[in-house]
Structures are given as C-alpha cells and as structure tokens.
Amino acid sequence: MLVCTNCGGLVHMDRLNALAGEAMRAEEQNPLAAALLWRQALDLLPPDSRPYAEIHQRIGQLSAGMPVEAIPLVAPPALPREQRENDPLPLAVAKTVGSMLLSIVVYAYLLDGGWRFAAGFVGLMLVHEMGHVLAMWYYGLSASPPIFIPFLGALINLRQNPPNAKVEAIVGIGGPLTGTVGALICYGLYHYVPAMHTPLVLELAYFGFVLNLFNLLPVPPLDGGRITAAVSPWIWMLGLAGLVVWFFAQWYYHGINFILLLVLFFAVPRIRATLRPHGRDNPYYRISPAASWTIGALYVVLGVVLLLAKSETGKMLMRYYGHDIGI
Ligand SMILES: [Zn+2]
C-alpha cells in the first residue's frame, strides 16, 4: 500500500524525501548513482501519480549518456487512472457494434461475397476479439472495446500494460482460440445441418481459418508475436524472416500487400527494442518453464489444426469453383 486510505497522503513520505535529497545531491557527480536512487523512489510511488511520471522521465535523462547495461530497469509509468478505465458497457457496445456495421457495409460493397458473407466474416472477427476480451476481463486489464476497421480487421487498444509476458500471451492466444472454435462451428454446420450445406458457409469457415492462422504469425504486434514471446522473443526473428520473404513474394506476383507492409512497419521497432542486450534481460519475459511450455504447446496445436482445416476447406471450395481460391 503506497497511499494512506484515511488521509490520501503518501505512506512513505519521509523515506521519499530522504531519497530525493540524496539523489539530487548525487546528480552532478554521479548520475548513475542518482538514477539508482530515483529508481528506489519509484517503488514507493503509485505508478499513475504525477511524481512517478516526472521521476521516470528524470531517470531517462540521467541515463541517456550511459552504456545500456547500466540503465536501471524501470517499468514505464501507468496511464492516469481516468484514462485507464474501461468504457461504460453501453458505450463499449455502441463503439463495437457501430464499427462492425460500418465494416459490414464496406465489405458488402467492395468484396464479391455480398452482404451475407460480409456479415458472417465480421461476426467471425467478433468471435476472435471476444476471446481477447474474455482473457482481459479475467486478468482485470483495462482496454478499449474491439473497434472494427475495414480491411484492417479489428483492434483492441490495451489501456494498461500486462504484468508479464505470460499474461500477455494468454490474452494473445484467447482470440485465435475462440476464433478457431467459431470457424470450426461453421465447418460443422456445413457438414451436419442440411440447410447450411452451402458454399457461403464453407467460405466463412475457410476465411475464418485463414484469419486466425494469419494472426498466429510469430511477430509483434500480431497475436502470434504476443504468444511466442512467452516461449522466447527470439522466435520473432523466424516470423520476421518469413514475413519479409512473403512480402517480397507477394510484391513480385501480385503487387504490394499493404497489410503485410503495415505489420512489418510495427514489428521491426518492437523486435529491435526487445532483442537488444538490455531488453533481453527484462524481467517481464522471465516466466515459469511450465507456463512457457504450456503456451508453446497450445500455440503449435492451434497452428496445426488451422493449417489442416484451411487446406481441407480450401480443397472443398476448389471443387465448387473449379479453381484455387488464391489465399
Ligand atoms: Zn487477435
């Protein structure tokens, strides 16, 4: 407890004043010692307070000229409480449903599938996003509601950093997990419900598998990047290499793929920041081997299921259309 529940004052005020005094005296002669003293002060302050943000910035300035190994590890300041809170439920629902309707209209006009396909596909994206939302609710993380953006899919903006890579991975795998179940349900309906034995339902299953498989690519900021970081952020290098090869192959055969370009644009800085010597030692990535193995195994199983299901439904669609569907 950092703040007194009765008076609202800081519990460790005396200790903080002493640390601040020492740190300020040290700043001239020994900036590293000063940064380390300020670092101790941070532990005594609520992360969403103004002094926390100011001291955090000061540590950044003091350690700017130092070798990276010397910079004390500091958690970034949390957003102020009012920016961290979830939207009230009616507002959240309005944002999600409104952006879904917009996406359905855009897809219905611009894609060949018609409005039924557009509505079904956006519905499958919602099933994926709700997997993330459920995991975030479970861990009490605040985030924006899912917002649908035509041709980009849907985004959830975290308003709070997860406490460690394990929680981030579980939030990350929630989406592809429910999304895969959603696509498998379409596939089941196609097989077992005569009224649903239509190319449309099969197409929805196929694109559901494609959507979730794409999101499993092991690069941040995709879900696969968040999941594989719980095993090792080095897996991102594999994902990045694959993505670069895929991007240039697409460019050569079909022209620039802007979704891949956008993923690369966000992936490269995050990968560089995490894999540099200092970032690798971040305790954020130190999680139990049991959790690493479980998350890694689930990721592989999900990937294999999606690959097989995509290839199977792709072949079935080819029989309908007489040609490859091309994704
Ligand atoms: Zn996702």
mmCIF file of N, CA, C and O and ligand atoms in Angstrom, residues 125 128-129 132 154 156 171-176 211-212 215 221-224 226, ligand 1:
data_model
loop_
_atom_site.group_PDB
_atom_site.id
_atom_site.type_symbol
_atom_site.label_atom_id
_atom_site.label_comp_id
_atom_site.label_asym_id
_atom_site.label_seq_id
_atom_site.Cartn_x
_atom_site.Cartn_y
_atom_site.Cartn_z
ATOM 1 N N MET A 125 -14.867 -12.367 -36.917
ATOM 2 C CA MET A 125 -13.851 -11.496 -36.307
ATOM 3 C C MET A 125 -14.251 -11.133 -34.885
ATOM 4 O O MET A 125 -13.417 -11.058 -33.992
ATOM 5 N N HIS A 128 -13.414 -13.892 -32.563
ATOM 6 C CA HIS A 128 -11.977 -13.830 -32.270
ATOM 7 C C HIS A 128 -11.702 -12.761 -31.199
ATOM 8 O O HIS A 128 -11.065 -13.039 -30.182
ATOM 9 N N GLU A 129 -12.211 -11.558 -31.424
ATOM 10 C CA GLU A 129 -11.928 -10.452 -30.493
ATOM 11 C C GLU A 129 -12.467 -10.748 -29.091
ATOM 12 O O GLU A 129 -11.850 -10.382 -28.090
ATOM 13 N N HIS A 132 -10.065 -12.401 -26.802
ATOM 14 C CA HIS A 132 -9.130 -11.473 -26.135
ATOM 15 C C HIS A 132 -9.825 -10.784 -24.971
ATOM 16 O O HIS A 132 -9.264 -10.634 -23.894
ATOM 17 N N ALA A 154 -9.917 -5.899 -36.790
ATOM 18 C CA ALA A 154 -10.433 -5.262 -35.579
ATOM 19 C C ALA A 154 -9.263 -5.070 -34.620
ATOM 20 O O ALA A 154 -8.320 -5.848 -34.616
ATOM 21 N N ILE A 156 -8.003 -3.970 -30.522
ATOM 22 C CA ILE A 156 -8.302 -3.644 -29.124
ATOM 23 C C ILE A 156 -7.086 -2.889 -28.606
ATOM 24 O O ILE A 156 -5.958 -3.342 -28.776
ATOM 25 N N VAL A 171 -3.666 -13.498 -23.054
ATOM 26 C CA VAL A 171 -4.583 -12.555 -23.715
ATOM 27 C C VAL A 171 -4.435 -12.706 -25.236
ATOM 28 O O VAL A 171 -5.417 -12.678 -25.976
ATOM 29 N N GLY A 172 -3.197 -12.930 -25.693
ATOM 30 C CA GLY A 172 -2.941 -13.068 -27.126
ATOM 31 C C GLY A 172 -3.563 -14.317 -27.727
ATOM 32 O O GLY A 172 -4.082 -14.282 -28.836
ATOM 33 N N ILE A 173 -3.507 -15.438 -26.982
ATOM 34 C CA ILE A 173 -3.997 -16.696 -27.566
ATOM 35 C C ILE A 173 -5.523 -16.806 -27.432
ATOM 36 O O ILE A 173 -6.154 -17.587 -28.154
ATOM 37 N N GLY A 174 -6.123 -16.015 -26.541
ATOM 38 C CA GLY A 174 -7.579 -16.051 -26.360
ATOM 39 C C GLY A 174 -8.310 -15.843 -27.674
ATOM 40 O O GLY A 174 -9.250 -16.573 -27.999
ATOM 41 N N GLY A 175 -7.857 -14.858 -28.477
ATOM 42 C CA GLY A 175 -8.520 -14.532 -29.742
ATOM 43 C C GLY A 175 -8.482 -15.684 -30.742
ATOM 44 O O GLY A 175 -9.526 -16.167 -31.187
ATOM 45 N N PRO A 176 -7.263 -16.165 -31.107
ATOM 46 C CA PRO A 176 -7.207 -17.280 -32.055
ATOM 47 C C PRO A 176 -7.908 -18.540 -31.548
ATOM 48 O O PRO A 176 -8.431 -19.322 -32.341
ATOM 49 N N LEU A 211 -8.042 -16.232 -41.327
ATOM 50 C CA LEU A 211 -7.926 -15.081 -40.425
ATOM 51 C C LEU A 211 -7.139 -15.441 -39.159
ATOM 52 O O LEU A 211 -6.215 -14.735 -38.757
ATOM 53 N N ASN A 212 -7.512 -16.560 -38.549
ATOM 54 C CA ASN A 212 -6.861 -16.927 -37.292
ATOM 55 C C ASN A 212 -5.448 -17.427 -37.510
ATOM 56 O O ASN A 212 -4.568 -17.188 -36.685
ATOM 57 N N ASN A 215 -3.188 -14.428 -37.942
ATOM 58 C CA ASN A 215 -2.903 -13.779 -36.654
ATOM 59 C C ASN A 215 -1.914 -14.553 -35.797
ATOM 60 O O ASN A 215 -1.400 -14.024 -34.824
ATOM 61 N N PRO A 221 3.080 -6.830 -33.881
ATOM 62 C CA PRO A 221 2.062 -6.828 -32.822
ATOM 63 C C PRO A 221 0.962 -7.858 -33.037
ATOM 64 O O PRO A 221 -0.058 -7.782 -32.378
ATOM 65 N N LEU A 222 1.168 -8.834 -33.948
ATOM 66 C CA LEU A 222 0.132 -9.859 -34.152
ATOM 67 C C LEU A 222 0.023 -10.754 -32.910
ATOM 68 O O LEU A 222 0.953 -10.847 -32.112
ATOM 69 N N ASP A 223 -1.118 -11.443 -32.791
ATOM 70 C CA ASP A 223 -1.332 -12.319 -31.636
ATOM 71 C C ASP A 223 -0.199 -13.331 -31.487
ATOM 72 O O ASP A 223 0.263 -13.596 -30.378
ATOM 73 N N GLY A 224 0.240 -13.885 -32.611
ATOM 74 C CA GLY A 224 1.315 -14.883 -32.568
ATOM 75 C C GLY A 224 2.588 -14.327 -31.931
ATOM 76 O O GLY A 224 3.311 -15.046 -31.248
ATOM 77 N N ARG A 226 2.700 -12.017 -29.558
ATOM 78 C CA ARG A 226 2.468 -11.924 -28.111
ATOM 79 C C ARG A 226 2.558 -13.307 -27.469
ATOM 80 O O ARG A 226 3.037 -13.454 -26.347
HETATM 81 ZN ZN ZN B 1 -6.325 -11.207 -32.172
#
